[in-house]
PDB file of C-alpha atoms and ligand atoms in Angstrom:
ATOM      1  CA  MET V   1       9.641  -0.122  24.957  1.00 80.00           C
ATOM      2  CA  ALA V   2       8.554   1.487  21.676  1.00 94.00           C
ATOM      3  CA  GLN V   3       9.397  -0.753  18.709  1.00 96.00           C
ATOM      4  CA  LEU V   4      10.253   1.989  16.179  1.00 98.00           C
ATOM      5  CA  SER V   5      11.938   4.464  18.479  1.00 97.00           C
ATOM      6  CA  GLY V   6      13.948   6.976  16.421  1.00 96.00           C
ATOM      7  CA  LYS V   7      13.052   5.372  13.053  1.00 98.00           C
ATOM      8  CA  SER V   8      12.367   7.500  10.009  1.00 98.00           C
ATOM      9  CA  VAL V   9       9.583   6.239   7.750  1.00 98.00           C
ATOM     10  CA  TYR V  10       8.418   7.319   4.280  1.00 99.00           C
ATOM     11  CA  LEU V  11       4.865   6.181   3.506  1.00 99.00           C
ATOM     12  CA  THR V  12       2.698   6.757   0.434  1.00 99.00           C
ATOM     13  CA  GLY V  13      -1.072   7.083   0.619  1.00 98.00           C
ATOM     14  CA  GLY V  14      -1.154   7.837   4.355  1.00 98.00           C
ATOM     15  CA  ALA V  15      -3.989  10.337   4.300  1.00 98.00           C
ATOM     16  CA  SER V  16      -6.661   7.617   4.482  1.00 98.00           C
ATOM     17  CA  GLY V  17      -7.438   3.964   5.223  1.00 98.00           C
ATOM     18  CA  ILE V  18      -4.679   1.433   5.785  1.00 98.00           C
ATOM     19  CA  GLY V  19      -1.849   3.959   5.301  1.00 98.00           C
ATOM     20  CA  LYS V  20      -3.334   6.273   7.907  1.00 98.00           C
ATOM     21  CA  ALA V  21      -3.697   3.454  10.447  1.00 98.00           C
ATOM     22  CA  VAL V  22      -0.074   2.378   9.844  1.00 98.00           C
ATOM     23  CA  THR V  23       1.056   6.022  10.205  1.00 98.00           C
ATOM     24  CA  GLU V  24      -0.728   6.262  13.561  1.00 98.00           C
ATOM     25  CA  THR V  25       0.759   3.005  14.868  1.00 98.00           C
ATOM     26  CA  PHE V  26       4.255   3.825  13.728  1.00 98.00           C
ATOM     27  CA  ILE V  27       4.059   7.246  15.393  1.00 98.00           C
ATOM     28  CA  ASN V  28       2.807   5.636  18.602  1.00 98.00           C
ATOM     29  CA  GLU V  29       5.812   3.322  18.409  1.00 98.00           C
ATOM     30  CA  GLY V  30       8.247   6.200  18.281  1.00 98.00           C
ATOM     31  CA  ALA V  31       8.742   6.820  14.534  1.00 98.00           C
ATOM     32  CA  LEU V  32       8.802  10.083  12.594  1.00 98.00           C
ATOM     33  CA  VAL V  33       6.690   9.590   9.471  1.00 98.00           C
ATOM     34  CA  THR V  34       6.817  11.468   6.152  1.00 98.00           C
ATOM     35  CA  VAL V  35       3.607  10.927   4.195  1.00 98.00           C
ATOM     36  CA  LEU V  36       3.108  11.591   0.489  1.00 98.00           C
ATOM     37  CA  ASP V  37      -0.520  11.721  -0.699  1.00 98.00           C
ATOM     38  CA  LYS V  38      -2.491  13.540  -3.342  1.00 98.00           C
ATOM     39  CA  SER V  39      -5.315  14.478  -0.945  1.00 98.00           C
ATOM     40  CA  ALA V  40      -4.600  17.924   0.481  1.00 98.00           C
ATOM     41  CA  ALA V  41      -7.642  17.685   2.800  1.00 98.00           C
ATOM     42  CA  GLY V  42      -6.576  14.257   4.108  1.00 98.00           C
ATOM     43  CA  LEU V  43      -3.026  15.509   4.746  1.00 98.00           C
ATOM     44  CA  GLU V  44      -4.363  18.531   6.616  1.00 98.00           C
ATOM     45  CA  GLU V  45      -6.300  16.217   8.937  1.00 98.00           C
ATOM     46  CA  LEU V  46      -3.246  14.010   9.446  1.00 98.00           C
ATOM     47  CA  LYS V  47      -1.169  17.043  10.412  1.00 98.00           C
ATOM     48  CA  GLN V  48      -3.813  18.166  12.902  1.00 98.00           C
ATOM     49  CA  GLU V  49      -3.915  14.673  14.518  1.00 97.00           C
ATOM     50  CA  PHE V  50      -0.195  13.960  14.690  1.00 97.00           C
ATOM     51  CA  GLY V  51       1.489  17.361  14.728  1.00 97.00           C
ATOM     52  CA  ASP V  52       5.272  17.283  14.914  1.00 97.00           C
ATOM     53  CA  HIS V  53       5.513  13.525  14.475  1.00 98.00           C
ATOM     54  CA  VAL V  54       4.320  13.644  10.874  1.00 98.00           C
ATOM     55  CA  GLN V  55       5.521  15.511   7.815  1.00 98.00           C
ATOM     56  CA  CYS V  56       2.917  15.837   5.055  1.00 98.00           C
ATOM     57  CA  ILE V  57       3.825  16.196   1.411  1.00 98.00           C
ATOM     58  CA  GLU V  58       1.229  16.685  -1.305  1.00 98.00           C
ATOM     59  CA  GLY V  59       2.229  14.789  -4.415  1.00 98.00           C
ATOM     60  CA  ASP V  60       1.421  12.075  -6.938  1.00 98.00           C
ATOM     61  CA  VAL V  61       3.002   8.643  -6.745  1.00 98.00           C
ATOM     62  CA  THR V  62       3.151   8.425 -10.540  1.00 98.00           C
ATOM     63  CA  GLU V  63       5.684  11.291 -10.624  1.00 98.00           C
ATOM     64  CA  TYR V  64       9.222  10.111  -9.823  1.00 98.00           C
ATOM     65  CA  GLN V  65      10.353  13.605  -8.824  1.00 98.00           C
ATOM     66  CA  ASP V  66       7.644  13.783  -6.145  1.00 98.00           C
ATOM     67  CA  HIS V  67       9.292  10.793  -4.426  1.00 98.00           C
ATOM     68  CA  VAL V  68      12.758  12.310  -4.765  1.00 98.00           C
ATOM     69  CA  HIS V  69      11.386  15.435  -3.045  1.00 98.00           C
ATOM     70  CA  ALA V  70       9.656  13.377  -0.307  1.00 98.00           C
ATOM     71  CA  VAL V  71      12.704  11.213   0.423  1.00 98.00           C
ATOM     72  CA  GLY V  72      14.880  14.371   0.664  1.00 98.00           C
ATOM     73  CA  ALA V  73      12.317  15.919   3.024  1.00 98.00           C
ATOM     74  CA  ALA V  74      12.231  12.711   5.148  1.00 98.00           C
ATOM     75  CA  VAL V  75      16.012  12.807   5.533  1.00 98.00           C
ATOM     76  CA  GLU V  76      15.895  16.480   6.463  1.00 98.00           C
ATOM     77  CA  PHE V  77      13.047  15.809   8.917  1.00 98.00           C
ATOM     78  CA  ALA V  78      14.606  12.829  10.720  1.00 98.00           C
ATOM     79  CA  GLY V  79      18.283  12.795   9.654  1.00 98.00           C
ATOM     80  CA  LYS V  80      17.971   9.476   7.757  1.00 98.00           C
ATOM     81  CA  LEU V  81      15.502   6.983   6.239  1.00 98.00           C
ATOM     82  CA  ASP V  82      14.878   3.536   7.807  1.00 98.00           C
ATOM     83  CA  VAL V  83      11.606   2.321   6.286  1.00 99.00           C
ATOM     84  CA  LEU V  84       9.610   2.762   3.083  1.00 99.00           C
ATOM     85  CA  VAL V  85       5.921   1.772   3.064  1.00 99.00           C
ATOM     86  CA  ALA V  86       4.621   1.736  -0.529  1.00 99.00           C
ATOM     87  CA  ASN V  87       0.887   1.818  -0.061  1.00 98.00           C
ATOM     88  CA  ALA V  88      -1.039   4.350  -2.200  1.00 98.00           C
ATOM     89  CA  GLY V  89      -3.360   2.513  -4.545  1.00 98.00           C
ATOM     90  CA  VAL V  90      -6.636   2.532  -6.519  1.00 98.00           C
ATOM     91  CA  PHE V  91      -9.235  -0.082  -7.445  1.00 98.00           C
ATOM     92  CA  ASP V  92     -11.081  -1.335 -10.530  1.00 98.00           C
ATOM     93  CA  GLY V  93     -14.397  -1.962  -8.766  1.00 96.00           C
ATOM     94  CA  PHE V  94     -14.565  -5.609  -9.935  1.00 97.00           C
ATOM     95  CA  ALA V  95     -15.254  -4.369 -13.499  1.00 98.00           C
ATOM     96  CA  LYS V  96     -15.779  -7.300 -15.814  1.00 98.00           C
ATOM     97  CA  PHE V  97     -13.248  -7.729 -18.640  1.00 98.00           C
ATOM     98  CA  ASN V  98     -15.948  -8.853 -21.083  1.00 98.00           C
ATOM     99  CA  GLN V  99     -18.142  -5.851 -20.422  1.00 97.00           C
ATOM    100  CA  VAL V 100     -15.726  -2.974 -20.998  1.00 98.00           C
ATOM    101  CA  THR V 101     -14.899  -1.435 -24.357  1.00 98.00           C
ATOM    102  CA  PRO V 102     -11.370  -1.826 -25.749  1.00 98.00           C
ATOM    103  CA  GLU V 103     -10.799   1.917 -25.141  1.00 98.00           C
ATOM    104  CA  ALA V 104     -11.844   1.679 -21.510  1.00 98.00           C
ATOM    105  CA  MET V 105      -9.719  -1.444 -21.056  1.00 98.00           C
ATOM    106  CA  SER V 106      -6.663   0.434 -22.296  1.00 98.00           C
ATOM    107  CA  ASP V 107      -7.345   3.627 -20.356  1.00 98.00           C
ATOM    108  CA  ALA V 108      -7.976   1.659 -17.163  1.00 98.00           C
ATOM    109  CA  TYR V 109      -4.734  -0.265 -17.663  1.00 98.00           C
ATOM    110  CA  ASP V 110      -2.728   2.951 -18.035  1.00 98.00           C
ATOM    111  CA  PHE V 111      -4.449   4.676 -15.129  1.00 98.00           C
ATOM    112  CA  LEU V 112      -4.343   1.807 -12.615  1.00 98.00           C
ATOM    113  CA  PHE V 113      -0.923   0.379 -13.485  1.00 98.00           C
ATOM    114  CA  ASN V 114       0.585   3.867 -13.380  1.00 98.00           C
ATOM    115  CA  ILE V 115      -0.502   4.269  -9.755  1.00 98.00           C
ATOM    116  CA  ASN V 116      -0.409   0.708  -8.380  1.00 98.00           C
ATOM    117  CA  VAL V 117       2.679  -0.578 -10.168  1.00 99.00           C
ATOM    118  CA  LYS V 118       4.777   2.337 -11.434  1.00 98.00           C
ATOM    119  CA  GLY V 119       4.020   4.161  -8.178  1.00 99.00           C
ATOM    120  CA  TYR V 120       5.762   1.299  -6.269  1.00 99.00           C
ATOM    121  CA  PHE V 121       8.699   1.201  -8.714  1.00 99.00           C
ATOM    122  CA  ASN V 122       9.072   4.965  -8.244  1.00 99.00           C
ATOM    123  CA  CYS V 123       9.146   5.065  -4.467  1.00 98.00           C
ATOM    124  CA  ALA V 124      11.413   2.024  -4.225  1.00 99.00           C
ATOM    125  CA  LYS V 125      13.906   3.578  -6.630  1.00 99.00           C
ATOM    126  CA  ALA V 126      13.840   6.995  -4.950  1.00 99.00           C
ATOM    127  CA  SER V 127      14.346   5.438  -1.443  1.00 98.00           C
ATOM    128  CA  ALA V 128      16.903   2.728  -2.130  1.00 98.00           C
ATOM    129  CA  GLU V 129      20.056   4.769  -1.667  1.00 98.00           C
ATOM    130  CA  GLU V 130      19.003   6.207   1.689  1.00 98.00           C
ATOM    131  CA  LEU V 131      17.707   2.822   2.908  1.00 98.00           C
ATOM    132  CA  LYS V 132      21.035   1.222   2.021  1.00 98.00           C
ATOM    133  CA  LYS V 133      22.778   3.650   4.376  1.00 98.00           C
ATOM    134  CA  THR V 134      20.652   2.551   7.336  1.00 98.00           C
ATOM    135  CA  LYS V 135      20.277  -1.130   6.346  1.00 98.00           C
ATOM    136  CA  GLY V 136      16.595  -0.348   6.312  1.00 98.00           C
ATOM    137  CA  ASN V 137      13.551  -2.074   4.807  1.00 98.00           C
ATOM    138  CA  MET V 138      10.682  -1.678   2.388  1.00 99.00           C
ATOM    139  CA  ILE V 139       7.127  -2.868   2.960  1.00 99.00           C
ATOM    140  CA  PHE V 140       4.614  -3.070   0.113  1.00 99.00           C
ATOM    141  CA  THR V 141       0.873  -3.108   0.663  1.00 98.00           C
ATOM    142  CA  VAL V 142      -0.299  -5.801  -1.716  1.00 98.00           C
ATOM    143  CA  SER V 143      -3.623  -7.672  -1.377  1.00 98.00           C
ATOM    144  CA  GLY V 144      -5.300 -11.075  -1.348  1.00 98.00           C
ATOM    145  CA  ALA V 145      -5.791 -10.154  -5.047  1.00 98.00           C
ATOM    146  CA  GLY V 146      -2.034 -10.703  -5.396  1.00 98.00           C
ATOM    147  CA  PHE V 147      -2.711 -14.424  -4.959  1.00 98.00           C
ATOM    148  CA  TYR V 148      -6.310 -15.233  -5.816  1.00 97.00           C
ATOM    149  CA  PRO V 149      -8.912 -14.308  -8.436  1.00 97.00           C
ATOM    150  CA  ASP V 150     -12.041 -12.309  -7.520  1.00 95.00           C
ATOM    151  CA  GLY V 151     -10.356  -9.861  -5.138  1.00 96.00           C
ATOM    152  CA  GLY V 152     -11.007  -7.296  -7.894  1.00 97.00           C
ATOM    153  CA  GLY V 153     -11.189  -7.280 -11.679  1.00 98.00           C
ATOM    154  CA  VAL V 154      -8.325  -8.077 -14.084  1.00 98.00           C
ATOM    155  CA  TRP V 155      -6.607  -4.713 -13.709  1.00 98.00           C
ATOM    156  CA  TYR V 156      -6.420  -4.760  -9.939  1.00 98.00           C
ATOM    157  CA  THR V 157      -5.594  -8.461  -9.698  1.00 98.00           C
ATOM    158  CA  ALA V 158      -2.821  -8.198 -12.275  1.00 98.00           C
ATOM    159  CA  SER V 159      -1.410  -5.088 -10.596  1.00 98.00           C
ATOM    160  CA  LYS V 160      -1.285  -6.819  -7.214  1.00 98.00           C
ATOM    161  CA  HIS V 161       0.452  -9.850  -8.691  1.00 98.00           C
ATOM    162  CA  ALA V 162       2.953  -7.411 -10.273  1.00 99.00           C
ATOM    163  CA  GLN V 163       3.585  -5.774  -6.916  1.00 99.00           C
ATOM    164  CA  ILE V 164       4.484  -9.152  -5.401  1.00 98.00           C
ATOM    165  CA  GLY V 165       6.854  -9.862  -8.269  1.00 98.00           C
ATOM    166  CA  LEU V 166       8.509  -6.492  -7.806  1.00 99.00           C
ATOM    167  CA  MET V 167       8.817  -7.109  -4.076  1.00 99.00           C
ATOM    168  CA  ARG V 168      10.418 -10.526  -4.526  1.00 98.00           C
ATOM    169  CA  GLN V 169      12.884  -9.424  -7.200  1.00 99.00           C
ATOM    170  CA  LEU V 170      13.871  -6.363  -5.134  1.00 99.00           C
ATOM    171  CA  ALA V 171      14.344  -8.552  -2.055  1.00 99.00           C
ATOM    172  CA  PHE V 172      16.760 -10.599  -4.168  1.00 98.00           C
ATOM    173  CA  GLU V 173      18.631  -7.651  -5.709  1.00 98.00           C
ATOM    174  CA  LEU V 174      18.809  -5.392  -2.646  1.00 98.00           C
ATOM    175  CA  ALA V 175      20.012  -8.025  -0.160  1.00 98.00           C
ATOM    176  CA  PRO V 176      22.023  -7.945   2.011  1.00 98.00           C
ATOM    177  CA  ASP V 177      21.489  -4.204   2.546  1.00 98.00           C
ATOM    178  CA  ILE V 178      17.717  -3.779   2.412  1.00 98.00           C
ATOM    179  CA  ARG V 179      14.928  -6.167   3.394  1.00 98.00           C
ATOM    180  CA  VAL V 180      11.818  -6.043   1.187  1.00 99.00           C
ATOM    181  CA  ASN V 181       8.504  -7.582   2.293  1.00 99.00           C
ATOM    182  CA  ALA V 182       4.764  -7.153   1.854  1.00 99.00           C
ATOM    183  CA  VAL V 183       1.526  -7.209   3.754  1.00 99.00           C
ATOM    184  CA  ALA V 184      -1.536  -8.630   1.921  1.00 98.00           C
ATOM    185  CA  PRO V 185      -4.729  -7.301   3.492  1.00 98.00           C
ATOM    186  CA  GLY V 186      -8.033  -8.906   2.587  1.00 97.00           C
ATOM    187  CA  GLY V 187     -11.137  -6.858   1.859  1.00 96.00           C
ATOM    188  CA  THR V 188     -11.079  -3.867   4.220  1.00 97.00           C
ATOM    189  CA  LEU V 189     -13.599  -1.127   4.889  1.00 97.00           C
ATOM    190  CA  THR V 190     -11.810   1.949   3.505  1.00 96.00           C
ATOM    191  CA  ALA V 191     -12.441   4.669   0.921  1.00 91.00           C
ATOM    192  CA  LEU V 192     -10.430   2.795  -1.788  1.00 91.00           C
ATOM    193  CA  HIS V 193     -11.332   4.546  -5.061  1.00 92.00           C
ATOM    194  CA  VAL V 194     -12.639   3.041  -8.275  1.00 96.00           C
ATOM    195  CA  ILE V 195     -10.715   4.611 -11.161  1.00 97.00           C
ATOM    196  CA  GLU V 196     -12.391   7.033 -13.506  1.00 97.00           C
ATOM    197  CA  PRO V 197     -12.140   5.007 -16.741  1.00 97.00           C
ATOM    198  CA  LEU V 198     -14.141   2.130 -15.159  1.00 98.00           C
ATOM    199  CA  LYS V 199     -16.750   4.048 -13.159  1.00 96.00           C
ATOM    200  CA  SER V 200     -19.461   3.676 -15.777  1.00 96.00           C
ATOM    201  CA  PHE V 201     -18.923  -0.105 -15.871  1.00 97.00           C
ATOM    202  CA  VAL V 202     -19.403  -0.817 -12.157  1.00 96.00           C
ATOM    203  CA  ASN V 203     -22.158  -0.426  -9.571  1.00 90.00           C
ATOM    204  CA  SER V 204     -21.283   1.611  -6.483  1.00 88.00           C
ATOM    205  CA  VAL V 205     -21.587  -0.418  -3.283  1.00 88.00           C
ATOM    206  CA  ASP V 206     -22.455   0.971   0.154  1.00 92.00           C
ATOM    207  CA  GLN V 207     -20.290   0.083   3.164  1.00 92.00           C
ATOM    208  CA  ASP V 208     -22.921  -2.243   4.665  1.00 95.00           C
ATOM    209  CA  THR V 209     -23.131  -4.378   1.531  1.00 94.00           C
ATOM    210  CA  LYS V 210     -19.363  -4.333   1.238  1.00 94.00           C
ATOM    211  CA  ALA V 211     -18.998  -5.470   4.856  1.00 96.00           C
ATOM    212  CA  LYS V 212     -21.413  -8.374   4.332  1.00 96.00           C
ATOM    213  CA  SER V 213     -19.629  -9.440   1.170  1.00 94.00           C
ATOM    214  CA  ILE V 214     -16.168  -9.337   2.780  1.00 95.00           C
ATOM    215  CA  LYS V 215     -17.396 -11.289   5.822  1.00 95.00           C
ATOM    216  CA  SER V 216     -18.961 -14.006   3.673  1.00 95.00           C
ATOM    217  CA  ARG V 217     -15.704 -14.589   1.781  1.00 93.00           C
ATOM    218  CA  ASN V 218     -13.136 -15.244   4.510  1.00 96.00           C
ATOM    219  CA  PRO V 219     -13.118 -18.150   6.986  1.00 96.00           C
ATOM    220  CA  LEU V 220     -12.769 -15.894  10.055  1.00 97.00           C
ATOM    221  CA  ARG V 221     -15.885 -13.979   8.907  1.00 97.00           C
ATOM    222  CA  ILE V 222     -14.310 -10.602   9.516  1.00 96.00           C
ATOM    223  CA  ALA V 223     -15.128  -7.401   7.661  1.00 96.00           C
ATOM    224  CA  MET V 224     -11.695  -5.978   8.242  1.00 97.00           C
ATOM    225  CA  ALA V 225     -10.833  -2.470   9.381  1.00 98.00           C
ATOM    226  CA  SER V 226      -7.522  -0.782   8.547  1.00 98.00           C
ATOM    227  CA  GLU V 227      -6.379  -1.255  12.168  1.00 98.00           C
ATOM    228  CA  ASP V 228      -6.568  -5.063  11.746  1.00 98.00           C
ATOM    229  CA  HIS V 229      -3.431  -4.972   9.551  1.00 98.00           C
ATOM    230  CA  VAL V 230      -1.089  -2.730  11.477  1.00 98.00           C
ATOM    231  CA  ALA V 231       0.577  -5.455  13.558  1.00 98.00           C
ATOM    232  CA  ALA V 232       1.940  -7.060  10.391  1.00 98.00           C
ATOM    233  CA  TYR V 233       3.526  -3.783   9.238  1.00 98.00           C
ATOM    234  CA  LEU V 234       4.972  -3.190  12.676  1.00 98.00           C
ATOM    235  CA  LEU V 235       6.643  -6.604  12.723  1.00 98.00           C
ATOM    236  CA  LEU V 236       8.183  -6.113   9.250  1.00 98.00           C
ATOM    237  CA  ALA V 237       9.348  -2.569   9.968  1.00 98.00           C
ATOM    238  CA  SER V 238      10.988  -3.402  13.273  1.00 97.00           C
ATOM    239  CA  ASP V 239      14.434  -4.894  13.927  1.00 96.00           C
ATOM    240  CA  GLN V 240      12.672  -8.019  15.297  1.00 96.00           C
ATOM    241  CA  SER V 241      12.231  -9.229  11.686  1.00 98.00           C
ATOM    242  CA  ARG V 242      15.864  -8.807  10.641  1.00 97.00           C
ATOM    243  CA  ALA V 243      15.870 -12.337   9.186  1.00 98.00           C
ATOM    244  CA  ILE V 244      12.761 -11.853   7.066  1.00 98.00           C
ATOM    245  CA  THR V 245      12.920 -10.757   3.447  1.00 98.00           C
ATOM    246  CA  GLY V 246      10.954 -11.577   0.265  1.00 98.00           C
ATOM    247  CA  GLU V 247       7.888 -12.557   2.301  1.00 98.00           C
ATOM    248  CA  VAL V 248       4.235 -11.669   2.262  1.00 98.00           C
ATOM    249  CA  ILE V 249       2.244 -11.622   5.494  1.00 98.00           C
ATOM    250  CA  SER V 250      -1.402 -12.243   4.694  1.00 98.00           C
ATOM    251  CA  SER V 251      -3.800 -10.377   6.915  1.00 98.00           C
ATOM    252  CA  ASP V 252      -7.010 -11.509   5.269  1.00 98.00           C
ATOM    253  CA  GLY V 253      -9.156 -13.602   7.555  1.00 97.00           C
ATOM    254  CA  GLY V 254      -7.730 -16.851   6.149  1.00 97.00           C
ATOM    255  CA  LEU V 255      -8.307 -16.651   2.353  1.00 96.00           C
ATOM    256  CA  ALA V 256      -5.797 -19.460   1.822  1.00 96.00           C
ATOM    257  CA  VAL V 257      -7.909 -21.933   3.808  1.00 96.00           C
ATOM    258  CA  ARG V 258     -11.339 -21.355   2.322  1.00 93.00           C
ATOM    259  CA  GLY V 259     -11.590 -24.994   1.271  1.00 89.00           C
ATOM    260  CA  LEU V 260     -13.624 -26.274  -1.648  1.00 86.00           C
ATOM    261  CA  SER V 261     -17.131 -25.254  -0.521  1.00 70.00           C
TER     262      SER V 261
HETATM  263  N1  LIG W 301      -9.487  -1.587   1.060  1.00 50.56           N
HETATM  264  C1  LIG W 301      -9.260  -2.852   0.724  1.00 50.56           C
HETATM  265  O1  LIG W 301     -10.189  -3.715   0.662  1.00 50.56           O
HETATM  266  C2  LIG W 301      -7.832  -3.291   0.416  1.00 50.56           C
HETATM  267  C3  LIG W 301      -7.522  -4.666   0.442  1.00 50.56           C
HETATM  268  C4  LIG W 301      -6.241  -5.074   0.141  1.00 50.56           C
HETATM  269  C5  LIG W 301      -5.291  -4.154  -0.211  1.00 50.56           C
HETATM  270  N2  LIG W 301      -5.603  -2.815  -0.214  1.00 50.56           N
HETATM  271  C6  LIG W 301      -4.544  -1.867  -0.604  1.00 50.56           C
HETATM  272  O2  LIG W 301      -4.293  -0.977   0.465  1.00 50.56           O
HETATM  273  C7  LIG W 301      -3.673   0.183  -0.074  1.00 50.56           C
HETATM  274  C8  LIG W 301      -4.352   1.402   0.567  1.00 50.56           C
HETATM  275  O3  LIG W 301      -5.706   1.464   0.166  1.00 50.56           O
HETATM  276  P1  LIG W 301      -6.885   1.805   1.148  1.00 50.56           P
HETATM  277  O4  LIG W 301      -7.883   0.698   1.069  1.00 50.56           O
HETATM  278  O5  LIG W 301      -6.421   2.231   2.462  1.00 50.56           O
HETATM  279  O6  LIG W 301      -7.613   3.014   0.338  1.00 50.56           O
HETATM  280  P2  LIG W 301      -7.756   4.568   0.636  1.00 50.56           P
HETATM  281  O7  LIG W 301      -8.399   5.158  -0.559  1.00 50.56           O
HETATM  282  O8  LIG W 301      -8.429   4.758   1.972  1.00 50.56           O
HETATM  283  O9  LIG W 301      -6.246   5.089   0.777  1.00 50.56           O
HETATM  284  C9  LIG W 301      -5.442   5.246  -0.376  1.00 50.56           C
HETATM  285  C10 LIG W 301      -4.671   6.568  -0.297  1.00 50.56           C
HETATM  286  O10 LIG W 301      -3.837   6.645  -1.449  1.00 50.56           O
HETATM  287  C11 LIG W 301      -3.933   7.983  -1.960  1.00 50.56           C
HETATM  288  N3  LIG W 301      -3.628   7.996  -3.406  1.00 50.56           N
HETATM  289  C12 LIG W 301      -4.348   7.419  -4.407  1.00 50.56           C
HETATM  290  N4  LIG W 301      -3.772   7.679  -5.587  1.00 50.56           N
HETATM  291  C13 LIG W 301      -2.679   8.414  -5.345  1.00 50.56           C
HETATM  292  C14 LIG W 301      -1.685   9.048  -6.168  1.00 50.56           C
HETATM  293  N5  LIG W 301      -1.733   8.917  -7.496  1.00 50.56           N
HETATM  294  N6  LIG W 301      -0.693   9.726  -5.543  1.00 50.56           N
HETATM  295  C15 LIG W 301      -0.671   9.905  -4.196  1.00 50.56           C
HETATM  296  N7  LIG W 301      -1.598   9.364  -3.377  1.00 50.56           N
HETATM  297  C16 LIG W 301      -2.581   8.639  -3.927  1.00 50.56           C
HETATM  298  C17 LIG W 301      -5.353   8.415  -1.681  1.00 50.56           C
HETATM  299  O11 LIG W 301      -5.488   9.834  -1.682  1.00 50.56           O
HETATM  300  C18 LIG W 301      -5.634   7.776  -0.299  1.00 50.56           C
HETATM  301  O12 LIG W 301      -5.251   8.669   0.780  1.00 50.56           O
HETATM  302  C19 LIG W 301      -3.815   0.075  -1.586  1.00 50.56           C
HETATM  303  O13 LIG W 301      -2.565  -0.362  -2.110  1.00 50.56           O
HETATM  304  C20 LIG W 301      -4.860  -0.961  -1.760  1.00 50.56           C
HETATM  305  O14 LIG W 301      -4.750  -1.642  -3.022  1.00 50.56           O
HETATM  306  C21 LIG W 301      -6.866  -2.368   0.088  1.00 50.56           C
END
């Protein structure tokens, strides 16, 4: 029996990486998914792969009206909205606070917080009314960087902590109508972008080096793929988790049990 049969999902950043893997799983489990992403090429591919099960909307998560448009389109597409997955995000490339200029620090803050934090505020606000009607739920993609240092630089780490704060406060305020939870992936082999204002302060890393570094940091020694995280999203989206709100499921190879060595 499909776990999301007849559910309507709105997901940001579904044209690539973790969001794309979640989109595929949710469609396979019977959902209709509306994806907002800024990558026209990525959306085109998604449409080719999933046809009538996906609705693709080109837009920018920093623009509130783009979410209003996407939520309206999701309701038109599927007759309702059951699940929001806030997922689109960008990275700081582990840029070192001490090494950037004050101008770059400020530009990077505006750029990254606008996408990673305001983007989540925006989609939560634009979806809340429709989710209330269905007693639906929100799922935020956070990160191990939402708990621990060195999952990124200060911008990314602070933004992921902020996302967890937003998730917990919303879980409090939106109960009993809407459940709000998060998935915290560990380092995952995706195309996650380093933002423009920090590019000149970081070294680009190839996928092989990234895989080795991720493996060496988590106890399970896994260089994670996007597909490794989808089970957590599926559980939180489905009615099986009707008693779970305000929680983060870590899907990170065991970062919390690294020990002292
Ligand atoms: N890759 C990792 O190691 C890792 C680990 C933990 C958490 N995460 C989180 O997972 C989420 C997804 O990242 P990913 O690794 O799959 O990266 P990705 O780059 O493969 O996917 C991100 C998607 O978001 C879209 N996007 C970026 N900015 C946007 C904007 N302003 N408006 C609309 N769409 C926009 C991109 O076009 C892309 O399709 C992010 O929140 C990221 O912080 C990633």
